[in-house]
Coordinates of C-alpha atoms in Angstrom, one line a residue:
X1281 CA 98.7 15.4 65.4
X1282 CA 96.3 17.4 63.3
X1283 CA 95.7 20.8 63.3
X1284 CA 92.3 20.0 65.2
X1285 CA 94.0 18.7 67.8
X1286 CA 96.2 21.4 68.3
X1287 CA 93.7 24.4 69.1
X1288 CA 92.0 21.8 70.9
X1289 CA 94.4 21.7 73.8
X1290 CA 95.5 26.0 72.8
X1291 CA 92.2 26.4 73.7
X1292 CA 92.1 24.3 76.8
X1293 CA 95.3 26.3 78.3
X1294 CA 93.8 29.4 77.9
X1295 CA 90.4 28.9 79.7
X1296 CA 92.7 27.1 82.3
X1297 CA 95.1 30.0 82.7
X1298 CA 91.9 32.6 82.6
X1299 CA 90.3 30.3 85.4
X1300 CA 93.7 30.2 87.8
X1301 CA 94.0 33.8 87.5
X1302 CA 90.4 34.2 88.9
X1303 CA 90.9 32.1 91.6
X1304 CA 94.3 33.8 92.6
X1305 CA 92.2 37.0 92.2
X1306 CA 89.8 36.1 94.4
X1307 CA 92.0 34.8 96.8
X1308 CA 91.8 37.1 100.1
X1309 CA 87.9 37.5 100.2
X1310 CA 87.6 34.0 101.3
X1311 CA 88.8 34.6 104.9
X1312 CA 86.7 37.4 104.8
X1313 CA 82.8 35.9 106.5
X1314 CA 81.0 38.1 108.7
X1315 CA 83.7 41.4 107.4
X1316 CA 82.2 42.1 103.8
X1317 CA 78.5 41.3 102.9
X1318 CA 77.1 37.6 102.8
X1319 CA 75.9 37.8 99.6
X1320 CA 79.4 39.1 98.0
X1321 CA 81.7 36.3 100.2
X1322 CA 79.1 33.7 99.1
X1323 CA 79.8 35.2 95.4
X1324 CA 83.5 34.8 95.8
X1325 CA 83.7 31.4 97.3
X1326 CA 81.0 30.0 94.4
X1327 CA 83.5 32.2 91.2
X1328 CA 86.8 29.6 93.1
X1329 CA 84.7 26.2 93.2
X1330 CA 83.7 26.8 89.5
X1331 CA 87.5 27.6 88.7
X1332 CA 89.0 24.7 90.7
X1333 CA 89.1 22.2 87.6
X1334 CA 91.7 24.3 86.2
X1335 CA 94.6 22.7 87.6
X1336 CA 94.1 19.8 87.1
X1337 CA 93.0 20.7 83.5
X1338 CA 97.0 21.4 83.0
X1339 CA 97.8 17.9 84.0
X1340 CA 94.9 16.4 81.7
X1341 CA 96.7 17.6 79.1
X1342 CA 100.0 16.7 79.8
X1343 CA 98.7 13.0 80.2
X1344 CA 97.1 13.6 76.8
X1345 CA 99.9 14.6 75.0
X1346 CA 103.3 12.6 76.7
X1347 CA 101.3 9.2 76.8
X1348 CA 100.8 9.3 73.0
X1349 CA 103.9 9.9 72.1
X1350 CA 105.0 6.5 70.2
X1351 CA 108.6 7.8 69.7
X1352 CA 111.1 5.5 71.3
X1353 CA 112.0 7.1 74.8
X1354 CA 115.1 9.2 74.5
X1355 CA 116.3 10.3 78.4
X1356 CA 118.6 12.6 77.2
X1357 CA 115.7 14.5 74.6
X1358 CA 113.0 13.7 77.4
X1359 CA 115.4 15.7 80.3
X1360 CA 116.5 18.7 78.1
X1361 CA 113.3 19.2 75.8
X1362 CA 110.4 17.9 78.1
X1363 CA 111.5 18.3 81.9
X1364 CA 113.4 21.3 81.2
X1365 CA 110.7 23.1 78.9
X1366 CA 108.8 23.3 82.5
X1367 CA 111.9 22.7 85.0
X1368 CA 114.0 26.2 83.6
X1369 CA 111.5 28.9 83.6
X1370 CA 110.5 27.1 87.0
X1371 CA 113.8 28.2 88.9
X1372 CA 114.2 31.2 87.0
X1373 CA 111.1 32.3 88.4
X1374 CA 111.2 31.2 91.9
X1375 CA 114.5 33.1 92.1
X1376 CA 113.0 36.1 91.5
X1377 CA 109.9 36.4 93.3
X1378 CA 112.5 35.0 95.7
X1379 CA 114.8 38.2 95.1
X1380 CA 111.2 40.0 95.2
X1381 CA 110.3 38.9 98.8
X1382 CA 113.2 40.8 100.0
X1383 CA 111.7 44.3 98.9
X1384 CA 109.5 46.2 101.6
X1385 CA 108.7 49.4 102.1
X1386 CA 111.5 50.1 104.1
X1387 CA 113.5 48.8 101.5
X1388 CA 115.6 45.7 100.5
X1389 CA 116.3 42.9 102.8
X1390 CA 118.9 40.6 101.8
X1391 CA 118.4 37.8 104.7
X1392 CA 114.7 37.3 103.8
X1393 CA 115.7 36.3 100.7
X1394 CA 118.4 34.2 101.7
X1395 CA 115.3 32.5 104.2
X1396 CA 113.0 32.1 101.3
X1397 CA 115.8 30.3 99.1
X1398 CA 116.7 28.0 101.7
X1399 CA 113.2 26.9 102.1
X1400 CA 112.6 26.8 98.4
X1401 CA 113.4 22.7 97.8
X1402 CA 109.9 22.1 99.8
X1403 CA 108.0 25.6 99.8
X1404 CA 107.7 27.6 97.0
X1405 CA 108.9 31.2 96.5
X1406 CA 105.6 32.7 95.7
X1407 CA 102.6 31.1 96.4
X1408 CA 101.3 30.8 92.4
X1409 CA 104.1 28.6 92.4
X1410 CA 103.2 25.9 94.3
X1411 CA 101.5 23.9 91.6
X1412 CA 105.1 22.9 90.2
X1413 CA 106.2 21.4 93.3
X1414 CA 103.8 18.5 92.6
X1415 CA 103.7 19.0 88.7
X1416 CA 106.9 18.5 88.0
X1417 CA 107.5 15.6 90.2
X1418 CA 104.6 13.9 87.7
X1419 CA 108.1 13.9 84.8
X1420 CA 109.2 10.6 87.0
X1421 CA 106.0 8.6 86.2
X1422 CA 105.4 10.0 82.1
X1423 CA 108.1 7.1 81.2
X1424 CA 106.7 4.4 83.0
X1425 CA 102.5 5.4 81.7
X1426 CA 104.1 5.5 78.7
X1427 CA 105.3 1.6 78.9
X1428 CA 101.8 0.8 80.6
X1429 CA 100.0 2.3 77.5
X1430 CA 102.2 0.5 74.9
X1431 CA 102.0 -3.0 76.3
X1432 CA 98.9 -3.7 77.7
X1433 CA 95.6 -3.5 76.6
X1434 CA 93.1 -0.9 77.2
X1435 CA 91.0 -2.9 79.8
X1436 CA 94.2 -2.8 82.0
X1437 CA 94.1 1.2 81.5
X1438 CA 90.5 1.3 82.3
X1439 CA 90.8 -0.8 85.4
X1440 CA 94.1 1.3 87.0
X1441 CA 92.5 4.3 86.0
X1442 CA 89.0 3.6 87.2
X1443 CA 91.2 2.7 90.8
X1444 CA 92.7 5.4 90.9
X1445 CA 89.3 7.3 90.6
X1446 CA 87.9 5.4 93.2
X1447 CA 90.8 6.6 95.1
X1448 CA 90.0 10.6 94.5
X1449 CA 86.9 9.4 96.4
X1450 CA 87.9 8.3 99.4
X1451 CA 90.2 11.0 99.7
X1452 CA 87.0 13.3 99.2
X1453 CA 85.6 11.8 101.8
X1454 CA 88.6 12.0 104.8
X1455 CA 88.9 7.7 104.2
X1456 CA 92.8 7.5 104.4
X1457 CA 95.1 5.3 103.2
X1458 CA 98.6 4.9 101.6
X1459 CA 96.1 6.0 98.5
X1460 CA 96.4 9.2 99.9
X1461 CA 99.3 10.0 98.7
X1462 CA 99.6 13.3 96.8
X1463 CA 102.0 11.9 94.1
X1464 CA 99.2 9.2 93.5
X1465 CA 96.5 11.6 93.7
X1466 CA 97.9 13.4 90.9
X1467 CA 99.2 10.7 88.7
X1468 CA 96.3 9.4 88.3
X1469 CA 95.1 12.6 86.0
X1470 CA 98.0 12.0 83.3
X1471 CA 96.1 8.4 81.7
X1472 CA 92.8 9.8 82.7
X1473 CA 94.0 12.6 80.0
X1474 CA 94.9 10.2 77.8
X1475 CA 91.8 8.0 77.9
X1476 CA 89.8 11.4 76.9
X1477 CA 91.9 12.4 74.4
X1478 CA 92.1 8.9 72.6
X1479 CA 89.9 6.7 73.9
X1480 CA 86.3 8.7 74.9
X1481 CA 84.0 10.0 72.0
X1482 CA 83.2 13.2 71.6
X1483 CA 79.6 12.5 71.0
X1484 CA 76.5 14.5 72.1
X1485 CA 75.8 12.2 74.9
X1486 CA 79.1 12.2 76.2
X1487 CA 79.1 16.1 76.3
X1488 CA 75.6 16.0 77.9
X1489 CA 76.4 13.2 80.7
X1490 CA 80.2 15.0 81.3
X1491 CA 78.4 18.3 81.5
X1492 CA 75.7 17.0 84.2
X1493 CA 78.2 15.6 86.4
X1494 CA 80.9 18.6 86.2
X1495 CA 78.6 21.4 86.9
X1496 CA 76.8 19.2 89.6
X1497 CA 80.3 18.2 91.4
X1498 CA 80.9 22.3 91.0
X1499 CA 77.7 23.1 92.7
X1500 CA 77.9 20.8 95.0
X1501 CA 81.5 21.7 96.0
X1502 CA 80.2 25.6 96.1
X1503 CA 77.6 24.8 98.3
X1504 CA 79.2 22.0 101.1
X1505 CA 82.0 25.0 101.4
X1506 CA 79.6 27.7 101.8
X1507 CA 77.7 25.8 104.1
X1508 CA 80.5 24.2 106.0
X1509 CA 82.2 27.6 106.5
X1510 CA 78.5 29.2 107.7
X1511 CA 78.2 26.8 110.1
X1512 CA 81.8 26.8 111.4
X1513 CA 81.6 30.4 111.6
X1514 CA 85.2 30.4 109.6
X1515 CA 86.2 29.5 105.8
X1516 CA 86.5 25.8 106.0
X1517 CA 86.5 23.8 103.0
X1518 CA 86.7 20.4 104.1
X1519 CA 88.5 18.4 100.8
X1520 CA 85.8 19.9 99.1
X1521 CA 88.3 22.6 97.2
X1522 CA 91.0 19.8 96.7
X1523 CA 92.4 19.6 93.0
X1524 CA 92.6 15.7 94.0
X1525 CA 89.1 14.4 94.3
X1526 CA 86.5 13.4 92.4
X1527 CA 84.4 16.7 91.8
X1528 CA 87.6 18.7 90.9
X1529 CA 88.4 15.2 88.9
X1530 CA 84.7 15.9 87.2
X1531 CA 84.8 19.1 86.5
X1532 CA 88.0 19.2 85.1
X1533 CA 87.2 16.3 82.3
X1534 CA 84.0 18.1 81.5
X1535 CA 86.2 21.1 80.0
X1536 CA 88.4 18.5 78.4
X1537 CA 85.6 17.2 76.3
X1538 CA 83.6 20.3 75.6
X1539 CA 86.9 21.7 74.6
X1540 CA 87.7 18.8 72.2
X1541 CA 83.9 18.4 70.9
X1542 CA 83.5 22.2 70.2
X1543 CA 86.8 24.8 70.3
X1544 CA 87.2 23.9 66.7
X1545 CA 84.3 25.3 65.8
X1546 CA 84.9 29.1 67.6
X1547 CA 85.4 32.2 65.3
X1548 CA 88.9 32.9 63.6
X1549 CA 89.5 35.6 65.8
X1550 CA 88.7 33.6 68.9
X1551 CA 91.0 30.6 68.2
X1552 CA 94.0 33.8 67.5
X1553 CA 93.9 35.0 71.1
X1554 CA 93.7 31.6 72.6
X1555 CA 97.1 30.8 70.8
X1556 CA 98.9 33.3 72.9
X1557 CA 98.6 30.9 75.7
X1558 CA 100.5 28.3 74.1
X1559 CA 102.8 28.3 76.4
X1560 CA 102.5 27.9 80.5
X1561 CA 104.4 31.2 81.0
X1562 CA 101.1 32.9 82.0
X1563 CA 101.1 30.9 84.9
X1564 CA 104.2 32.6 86.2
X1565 CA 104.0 36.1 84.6
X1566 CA 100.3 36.9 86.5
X1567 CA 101.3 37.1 90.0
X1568 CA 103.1 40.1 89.1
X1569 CA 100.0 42.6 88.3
X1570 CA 98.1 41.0 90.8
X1571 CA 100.2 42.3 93.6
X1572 CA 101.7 45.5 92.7
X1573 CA 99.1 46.7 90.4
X1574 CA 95.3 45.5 89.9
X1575 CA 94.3 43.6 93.3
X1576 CA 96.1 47.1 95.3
X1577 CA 93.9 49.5 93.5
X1578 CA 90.5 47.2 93.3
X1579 CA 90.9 46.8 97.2
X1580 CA 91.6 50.6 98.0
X1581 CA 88.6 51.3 95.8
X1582 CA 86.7 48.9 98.1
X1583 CA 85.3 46.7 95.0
X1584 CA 83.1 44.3 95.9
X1585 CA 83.8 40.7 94.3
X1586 CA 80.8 41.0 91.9
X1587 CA 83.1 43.0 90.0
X1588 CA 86.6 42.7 91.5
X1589 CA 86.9 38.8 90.6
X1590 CA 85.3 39.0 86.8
X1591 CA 87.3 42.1 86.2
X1592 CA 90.6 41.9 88.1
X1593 CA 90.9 38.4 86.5
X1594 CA 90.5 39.1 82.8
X1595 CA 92.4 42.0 83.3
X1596 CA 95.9 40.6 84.7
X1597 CA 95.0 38.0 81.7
X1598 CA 95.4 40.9 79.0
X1599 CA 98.8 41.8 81.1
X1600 CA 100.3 38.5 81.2
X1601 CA 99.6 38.1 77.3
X1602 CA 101.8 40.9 76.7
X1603 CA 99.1 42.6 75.2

């Protein structure tokens, strides 16, 4: 892999990790019609359906990266190196925002945290957490992709990918089936990864069309949520805010190519900072300022989300690089 290619996907993690943190950020105001000011909820709910391709943007990646690897599979390598890069700082973490749950302000409380272990096989500890519980289940299919790309051709990735597609449709649109599956859902994004990294140009055109359709699904998912939640008189977002349908699906692959076709050209100084978020630590280090430090302080200073959302985000962003 060239060096290219590496910033490439550096730079894809860190407007990923940037874009989660906003959406975690933003978080309470969405509940919040009719309490805070129309045109500030309506703010906040568009700032989370232009973040919602982050996500999946994660998963892109990893499909970009584990179904090119030519290397004969190794289970031993592939547990401790590849599973357990993600698996370890996964139960590290969740047993101590575990331990954390326990602390109130009337002090430590031993049998919550004993309640939120025992529920942690199917619920995670902290709510930022929750991605990993269908992330890392996506380890069990990486071997088998990786047999699919290797011995068949690329029509037969086309076809199961464009299937699978088809499939983040008809979820979109509440037409169930045993396609509905959320393992499915998000396998799916792992050779979709791959075909953009590999197999899709990126050409002008390709940027243009992939830039059309991702900021249209956005919109589009902005505005059915918006108008869904008026008209409901609550915050009801349909599918509309899934990470496993077809807008999310469009969004995210339109930051995968604008990323490929153009973060090697960004200043020196740029491409630095975005090699901080090498790793996926970020994604568990955030959570902290957001409780105990930023979103308290923005709230009791009654910030509206025009600046609470922008700022609060890239702020917990400069704490979780260490900065």
């Amino acid at each position: 892999m060239d060096k290219k290619h590496v910033y490439f996907f550096d730079a894809m993690r860190c407007v990923a990790a940037l874009a989660v943190i906003i959406i975690h950020a933003l978080g309470p105001y969405r509940h919040e019609l009719g309490q805070i000011p129309m045109g500030e909820w309506v703010t906040a709910i568009t700032f989370n359906g232009f973040s919602r391709w982050a996500v999946p943007v994660f998963i892109l990646i990893t499909g970009a990266l584990m179904l090119n690897d030519t290397r004969p599979f190794d289970l031993k390598y592939y547990l401790s190196r590849r599973l357990g890069k993600v698996l370890t700082p996964f139960l590290v973490w969740s047993l101590f925002y575990a331990y954390l749950s326990g602390w109130t302000i009337e002090g430590f409380d031993g049998g919550t945290v004993k309640e939120v272990l025992a529920e942690s096989y199917h619920h995670q500890t902290y709510y930022h957490l929750g991605f990993f519980y269908y992330f890392i289940p996506l380890y069990a299919a990486i071997p088998f992709l990786q047999i699919f790309v290797r011995k068949f051709d690329d029509a037969a990735l086309y076809a199961f990918t464009g299937l699978w597609l088809l499939t983040t449709l008809l979820f979109l649109m509440r037409i169930d089936g045993p396609w509905s599956e959320q393992f499915w859902l998000y396998m799916g994004l792992l050779p979709l990864g791959y075909i953009l990294y590999q197999k899709l140009p990126a050409s002008r055109s390709v940027v243009i069309a992939s830039v059309i359709l991702g900021v249209g699904a956005m919109a589009l998912s902005s505005y059915m949520v918006v108008q869904g939640s008026i008209e409901a008189e609550r915050y009801y977002v349909g599918r509309w805010f899934s990470y496993k349908t077809l807008n999310t699906v469009l969004a995210a692959s339109m930051i995968f190519i604008v990323c490929k076709a153009y973060a090697d050209s960004l200043a020196p100084k740029v491409k630095k900072s975005s090699e901080l978020y090498q790793s996926i630590q970020p994604w568990y280090l955030h959570s902290a300022p957001t409780v105990f430090v930023a979103y308290e302080r923005a709230r009791a200073a009654s910030w509206s989300p025009y600046l609470h959302d922008p700022v609060l985000g890239c702020y917990q962003w400069w704490l979780s690089t260490g900065n």
